[in-house]
Amino acid sequence: MEERILLVGGKSREHIRKGLEEAGYRVIYLHNAQEAAENVEDLEFDLLLLDADLPPLEANRLLNGMDEENKRIPVMMITDSEAVDKVVECFDRGAHDVVMAEVPAQVLHARIKNLLLIFRGTLQLNSRIKVADLVIDRGARKVRRGDGHIGLTTKEFDLLWYLALHVNQACSRQRILKHVWRHEYIADTNVVDVYIRHLRLKVDHGHKYKLIRTIRGVGYLLQEPPADASDSTT
């Protein structure tokens, strides 16, 4: 699969974009962090290459937006400064690696490749989510609740996985459509409601505690049971 890099930096980083594209990466190149932050939930990328010399408030808004969207994506910061304090600051802000702007292209590409490999391995290790007695194994694409296995269609599984990634967080229908169906939907469709009904029949039917909840006027969430859930009948 062609790996996608979100490069956020000024026009002085144009040579980096060209080098990455020549190396076979697909590059989304934005000149300011505010624009990236405003569109982060719609952007699909495998690594963020962020200019550390951009205004900190805008860059931090982008990083915070990635956290809110649960984007488990490596962050590499690039800077013109060789000062130790600047490098430490980058790591404090959330960078997983820091490189100097004048680093040779071969070294930059090798470090990007290494970071992508590290994160790919981490994601594989974390491809299993447990919510109460519900276990979702993304690698095997299997779901189990208690002692019973649950058969799901591809889209049912993708929807349940998305809700599990945002456990205890309300997810709007529009947001679910963007991330689960991506561009395969019509804006006014009720496809989310239909698939939620399917999931409830398969995941919650016959269980005392219902994990899939409706938040009126907002959307849906997968909710962990409270401490006294053994007494709950909802």
Coordinates of C-alpha atoms in Angstrom, one line a residue:
M1 CA 0.0 0.0 0.0
E2 CA 1.2 3.5 -0.9
E3 CA 2.0 5.2 2.5
R4 CA 0.7 8.7 3.0
I5 CA 2.6 11.4 4.7
L6 CA 1.0 14.7 5.9
L7 CA 3.7 17.3 5.6
V8 CA 2.9 20.5 7.4
G9 CA 5.4 23.3 6.8
G10 CA 6.3 26.5 5.0
K11 CA 7.3 26.8 1.4
S12 CA 10.9 26.2 2.4
R13 CA 10.0 22.5 2.9
E14 CA 9.1 22.1 -0.8
H15 CA 12.3 20.1 -1.4
I16 CA 11.3 17.6 1.3
R17 CA 7.9 17.1 -0.5
K18 CA 9.6 16.4 -3.8
G19 CA 12.1 14.0 -2.2
L20 CA 9.3 12.0 -0.5
E21 CA 7.3 11.8 -3.7
E22 CA 10.4 10.6 -5.6
A23 CA 10.8 8.0 -2.9
G24 CA 7.3 6.6 -3.5
Y25 CA 5.3 8.3 -0.8
R26 CA 2.0 10.0 -1.3
V27 CA 2.4 13.5 0.2
I28 CA -0.4 15.8 1.5
Y29 CA 1.4 19.1 1.7
L30 CA -0.2 21.9 3.8
H31 CA 1.5 25.2 4.5
N32 CA 0.0 25.9 7.9
A33 CA -0.9 23.9 10.9
Q34 CA -4.2 25.7 11.4
E35 CA -5.5 24.4 8.1
A36 CA -4.3 20.9 9.0
A37 CA -6.0 21.1 12.4
E38 CA -9.3 22.2 10.9
N39 CA -9.3 19.2 8.5
V40 CA -7.6 16.6 10.7
E41 CA -10.7 14.4 11.0
D42 CA -11.0 14.1 7.3
L43 CA -7.4 13.6 6.4
E44 CA -6.1 10.1 6.0
F45 CA -2.3 9.7 6.5
D46 CA 0.2 7.3 8.0
L47 CA 2.8 9.7 9.4
L48 CA 2.8 13.4 10.3
L49 CA 5.9 15.4 9.3
L50 CA 5.5 18.7 11.1
D51 CA 7.6 21.8 10.8
A52 CA 8.6 22.5 14.5
D53 CA 9.3 26.1 13.6
L54 CA 5.6 26.9 12.8
P55 CA 3.6 28.9 15.4
P56 CA 3.4 26.6 18.5
L57 CA -0.3 27.3 19.2
E58 CA -1.4 26.2 15.7
A59 CA 0.9 23.2 15.7
N60 CA -0.3 22.1 19.1
R61 CA -3.9 22.4 18.0
L62 CA -3.2 20.0 15.2
L63 CA -1.5 17.5 17.6
N64 CA -4.4 17.8 20.1
G65 CA -6.9 17.2 17.2
M66 CA -5.1 14.0 16.4
D67 CA -5.4 12.9 20.0
E68 CA -9.1 13.7 20.0
E69 CA -9.6 11.7 16.8
N70 CA -7.6 8.8 18.3
K71 CA -5.2 8.8 15.4
R72 CA -2.5 6.5 16.4
I73 CA 0.0 8.0 14.0
P74 CA 3.8 8.6 14.3
V75 CA 4.8 12.3 14.5
M76 CA 8.2 13.4 13.2
M77 CA 9.2 17.1 13.7
I78 CA 11.7 18.9 11.5
T79 CA 13.5 22.0 12.6
D80 CA 16.2 24.4 11.4
S81 CA 17.6 24.7 15.0
E82 CA 20.3 22.4 16.3
A83 CA 19.8 23.7 19.9
V84 CA 19.4 20.9 22.5
D85 CA 16.5 22.8 24.1
K86 CA 14.6 22.9 20.8
V87 CA 14.9 19.2 20.3
V88 CA 13.8 18.5 23.8
E89 CA 10.8 20.8 23.3
C90 CA 9.8 18.9 20.2
F91 CA 9.7 15.6 22.2
D92 CA 7.8 17.3 25.0
R93 CA 5.2 18.4 22.5
G94 CA 4.6 14.8 21.3
A95 CA 7.2 14.1 18.6
H96 CA 8.4 10.5 18.2
D97 CA 11.4 11.6 16.3
V98 CA 13.1 14.9 15.5
V99 CA 15.3 15.7 12.5
M100 CA 17.3 18.7 11.3
A101 CA 16.0 20.4 8.2
E102 CA 19.3 19.8 6.3
V103 CA 19.4 16.1 7.1
P104 CA 20.3 14.1 3.9
A105 CA 17.3 12.8 2.1
Q106 CA 18.4 9.2 2.4
V107 CA 18.7 9.6 6.2
L108 CA 15.2 11.3 6.5
H109 CA 13.6 8.5 4.4
A110 CA 15.3 5.8 6.4
R111 CA 14.0 7.3 9.7
I112 CA 10.5 7.7 8.3
K113 CA 10.5 4.1 7.2
N114 CA 11.8 3.0 10.6
L115 CA 9.1 5.0 12.4
L116 CA 6.4 3.5 10.2
L117 CA 7.6 0.0 10.8
I118 CA 7.7 0.6 14.6
F119 CA 4.2 1.9 14.7
R120 CA 2.9 -0.8 12.4
G121 CA 4.2 -3.4 14.8
T122 CA 2.6 -1.5 17.7
L123 CA -0.7 -1.3 16.0
Q124 CA -0.6 -5.0 15.4
L125 CA 0.0 -5.7 19.0
N126 CA -2.9 -3.3 19.9
S127 CA -5.3 -4.7 17.4
R128 CA -7.5 -6.3 20.1
I129 CA -9.9 -4.2 22.2
K130 CA -11.9 -5.4 25.2
V131 CA -14.9 -3.6 26.5
A132 CA -16.5 -5.4 29.4
D133 CA -17.1 -9.0 28.2
L134 CA -16.9 -7.9 24.5
V135 CA -13.6 -8.7 22.7
I136 CA -12.9 -7.4 19.2
D137 CA -9.9 -8.8 17.4
R138 CA -9.1 -6.6 14.4
G139 CA -6.3 -8.9 13.1
A140 CA -8.5 -11.9 12.9
R141 CA -11.7 -9.8 12.4
K142 CA -13.4 -11.8 15.1
V143 CA -15.8 -10.7 17.8
R144 CA -16.8 -12.5 21.0
R145 CA -19.0 -11.5 23.9
G146 CA -18.8 -13.7 26.9
D147 CA -18.4 -17.3 25.7
G148 CA -20.2 -16.7 22.4
H149 CA -18.7 -15.8 19.0
I150 CA -20.5 -13.1 17.0
G151 CA -20.6 -13.1 13.2
L152 CA -20.4 -9.7 11.6
T153 CA -20.4 -8.4 8.1
T154 CA -17.4 -6.3 7.0
K155 CA -19.2 -2.9 7.6
E156 CA -20.7 -4.1 10.9
F157 CA -17.2 -5.0 12.1
D158 CA -15.8 -1.7 10.9
L159 CA -18.6 0.2 12.7
L160 CA -18.1 -1.7 16.0
W161 CA -14.3 -1.2 15.8
Y162 CA -14.8 2.5 15.3
L163 CA -17.1 2.7 18.3
A164 CA -14.6 0.7 20.4
L165 CA -11.8 3.0 19.5
H166 CA -13.9 5.8 21.0
V167 CA -15.3 3.8 23.9
N168 CA -17.4 6.0 26.2
Q169 CA -17.4 8.9 23.7
A170 CA -20.5 9.9 21.8
C171 CA -19.9 9.6 18.0
S172 CA -22.2 11.6 15.7
R173 CA -23.8 9.9 12.7
Q174 CA -21.9 12.3 10.3
R175 CA -18.6 11.5 12.0
I176 CA -19.3 7.7 11.7
L177 CA -20.2 8.1 8.1
K178 CA -16.9 9.9 7.4
H179 CA -14.7 7.4 9.1
V180 CA -16.5 4.1 8.5
W181 CA -18.1 4.6 5.1
R182 CA -15.7 7.3 4.0
H183 CA -17.0 8.4 0.5
E184 CA -19.4 5.5 0.1
Y185 CA -22.5 7.2 1.4
I186 CA -25.1 9.8 0.6
A187 CA -25.2 12.6 3.3
D188 CA -28.9 12.1 4.2
T189 CA -28.9 8.3 4.3
N190 CA -30.0 6.4 7.5
V191 CA -27.4 3.7 6.9
V192 CA -25.8 4.3 10.4
D193 CA -29.1 3.7 12.2
V194 CA -29.7 0.6 10.2
Y195 CA -26.3 -0.9 11.0
I196 CA -26.6 0.1 14.6
R197 CA -29.8 -1.9 14.8
H198 CA -28.0 -4.9 13.3
L199 CA -25.2 -4.6 15.8
R200 CA -27.6 -4.4 18.7
L201 CA -29.3 -7.6 17.6
K202 CA -25.9 -9.4 17.4
V203 CA -23.9 -7.7 20.3
D204 CA -26.5 -6.8 22.9
H205 CA -29.4 -9.2 22.4
G206 CA -29.8 -11.6 25.3
H207 CA -27.4 -9.6 27.5
K208 CA -28.5 -7.8 30.6
Y209 CA -26.2 -4.8 30.1
K210 CA -26.5 -3.1 26.7
L211 CA -23.2 -1.8 25.5
I212 CA -24.4 0.2 22.4
R213 CA -26.2 3.3 23.5
T214 CA -28.1 6.1 21.7
I215 CA -27.3 9.7 22.6
R216 CA -30.4 11.7 21.5
G217 CA -29.6 14.5 19.1
V218 CA -26.0 13.3 18.8
G219 CA -25.5 9.7 17.8
Y220 CA -24.2 6.6 19.4
L221 CA -21.5 5.2 21.7
L222 CA -20.1 2.0 23.0
Q223 CA -20.3 2.4 26.8
E224 CA -18.5 0.4 29.4
P225 CA -20.7 -0.7 32.3
P226 CA -20.5 1.1 35.6
A227 CA -19.3 -0.6 38.7
D228 CA -22.8 -1.7 39.6
A229 CA -23.7 -3.0 36.1
S230 CA -24.6 -6.4 37.6
D231 CA -27.8 -4.7 38.8
S232 CA -28.6 -2.9 35.5
T233 CA -31.4 -4.0 33.2
T234 CA -31.0 -1.3 30.5

